Amino acid sequence: MKKITYVGMFVVACFFLLPRHSVSQEKSPFGVSMHIDGGEEYNHMPENLRMVRAAGIRWVRTDFVWSSIENPQGVWHFDTFDRIVAETEKQGLQILALLLYNVAWANPAYKHPEAWLTYVEKVVTRYKGKVRCWEIWNEPNLYPRFWDQRNDAANYVLLLKATYRKIKEIDPEATVVHAGTAGIPMEYIEKSFAAGSGLFFDKFAIHPYRPLLNTWEATDRFREDVDNLRALMAKYKIEQKGIWFTETGISSMTGVEVKDKEAFHEAQKETGKDWKVALVCDEDFPVDAAFSGQIPTLFPPEFRLDSLQIQDVRRIRAEVYDAVVFPPTDHFPLHISQLVAPHLTNYLRAGGKVYYCMKDGTLYYYGDTAEKESNQAVFIAQTLLLSLRFGIERYYYYEFESPEESLFDREDNFGLTHRGLRAKPAYHAYATTGKLFPEGSVIDESVAWKQKDCCVVSWQQPDGLRVWAVWAPEGARQVKVKIGRGLKQALNHLGETIPSVTEATETLEIRPAVTYLTGAATLDIQ
């Protein structure tokens, strides 16, 4: 494979440039959500934190779960969190800490303010001066997963108010963040504002998850959602408090659910290829007579079929088998999922296909992993740049390392890296933006972000270098351009040099993946 050098992989030991309005790193817009309070991400410190820093990311959002710190009541455990704070500090990173969730003796927390505030006081006092930002709860609009009543903004505000006052009493300089909402639920948000929450937070957080921004409709909706939230904040005279995206992201999981066996038609089209198929067949996945009779109709003619035991999945390779099939069953056994998921994940990434059938006729198809990971990288660059352009103060991608415990869990595949910290294209896409938008860079709002079917974002680095980012949401197109003097280089969204682009270039291919032009004084899209 051709060796590629990624801009985002350059490790920057220290940034001495002044960020906008501040001499600290607190104005850096780049963050990432991590679960470093336990599990693999805790065990992978500090290597994962070094990768975060190398990508130009300066903020880590992580849980300081009440039940992990106090359990049983009155017994306090800080060793894990002491290490988290120390390791992030060593890497020059800062923490957005979440205070959250009920405990057995105080459930729900807002009905037990004395116990809750004891926890808040212990944690904030211990980490005063080291943790400067506190987000109060997570997605309280998500009932019943994170809150005990539906659309219960008023009681959330009771919790927020008491917590805000306690934190400010301990550390007046701390930043208090309203809990990030799942999506942008305007009715819930207005109820929160109407209940007076605007007096008790410094920043407002949302989790604006969405599919690919591969249409103008989707891209315009992204802008409209931000504008509508700002208008609501203005209505309650709190628009100056700023908006943070404390979670947003997209999964690279490849699963597609369909309701009939015709989903195999994609395989049937590949008639020019002699297929070799692995059929998993054992006591967990018995093949009944009905399915056995269907098998010859599912794949291209002349295909070869091997019957394997579940333990054999560990030796399946994409260069040997074109597809793996699990026959109909009432459910996919959990212990089987945990056993084979890592092997099937590697198989998919190498180009294989997986079919998993249910007795109700539902078919799950998994494939095209490279395309999904490519789309994830494109999405990250687009949302990062639009967030900067639309005035979002901080952007936390969810999440850093994919758990990848289950092949069939979308949330297990959001990460910038695979399990084990192998970087996805998404990591390099984030790192490229982080490198090109160092602390202290300033967005040029005079540059129209919509031009000739293209998105355009421009900024000036602290040293005065001008950077342009341009992409076409709805597909590649040839665009006439005039590139101003001073062009230093053109890069794709992964930080790879595009040597064919020079100041003399008159026609530029603009793709959904971002193209960066550095140094050019102007960019005229005609």
mmCIF file of C-alpha atoms in Angstrom, residues 104 138 145 180 182 245 409 436 498:
data_model
loop_
_atom_site.group_PDB
_atom_site.id
_atom_site.type_symbol
_atom_site.label_atom_id
_atom_site.label_comp_id
_atom_site.label_asym_id
_atom_site.label_seq_id
_atom_site.Cartn_x
_atom_site.Cartn_y
_atom_site.Cartn_z
ATOM 1 C CA ALA A 104 -29.810 3.885 45.084
ATOM 2 C CA ASN A 138 -26.751 14.145 30.295
ATOM 3 C CA ARG A 145 -33.134 6.258 29.800
ATOM 4 C CA GLY A 180 -26.708 18.471 26.554
ATOM 5 C CA ALA A 182 -30.689 14.528 22.968
ATOM 6 C CA PHE A 245 -22.210 20.727 20.880
ATOM 7 C CA ASP A 409 -24.902 -1.948 17.864
ATOM 8 C CA LEU A 436 -5.314 23.898 10.044
ATOM 9 C CA ILE A 498 -3.182 17.598 -3.870
#
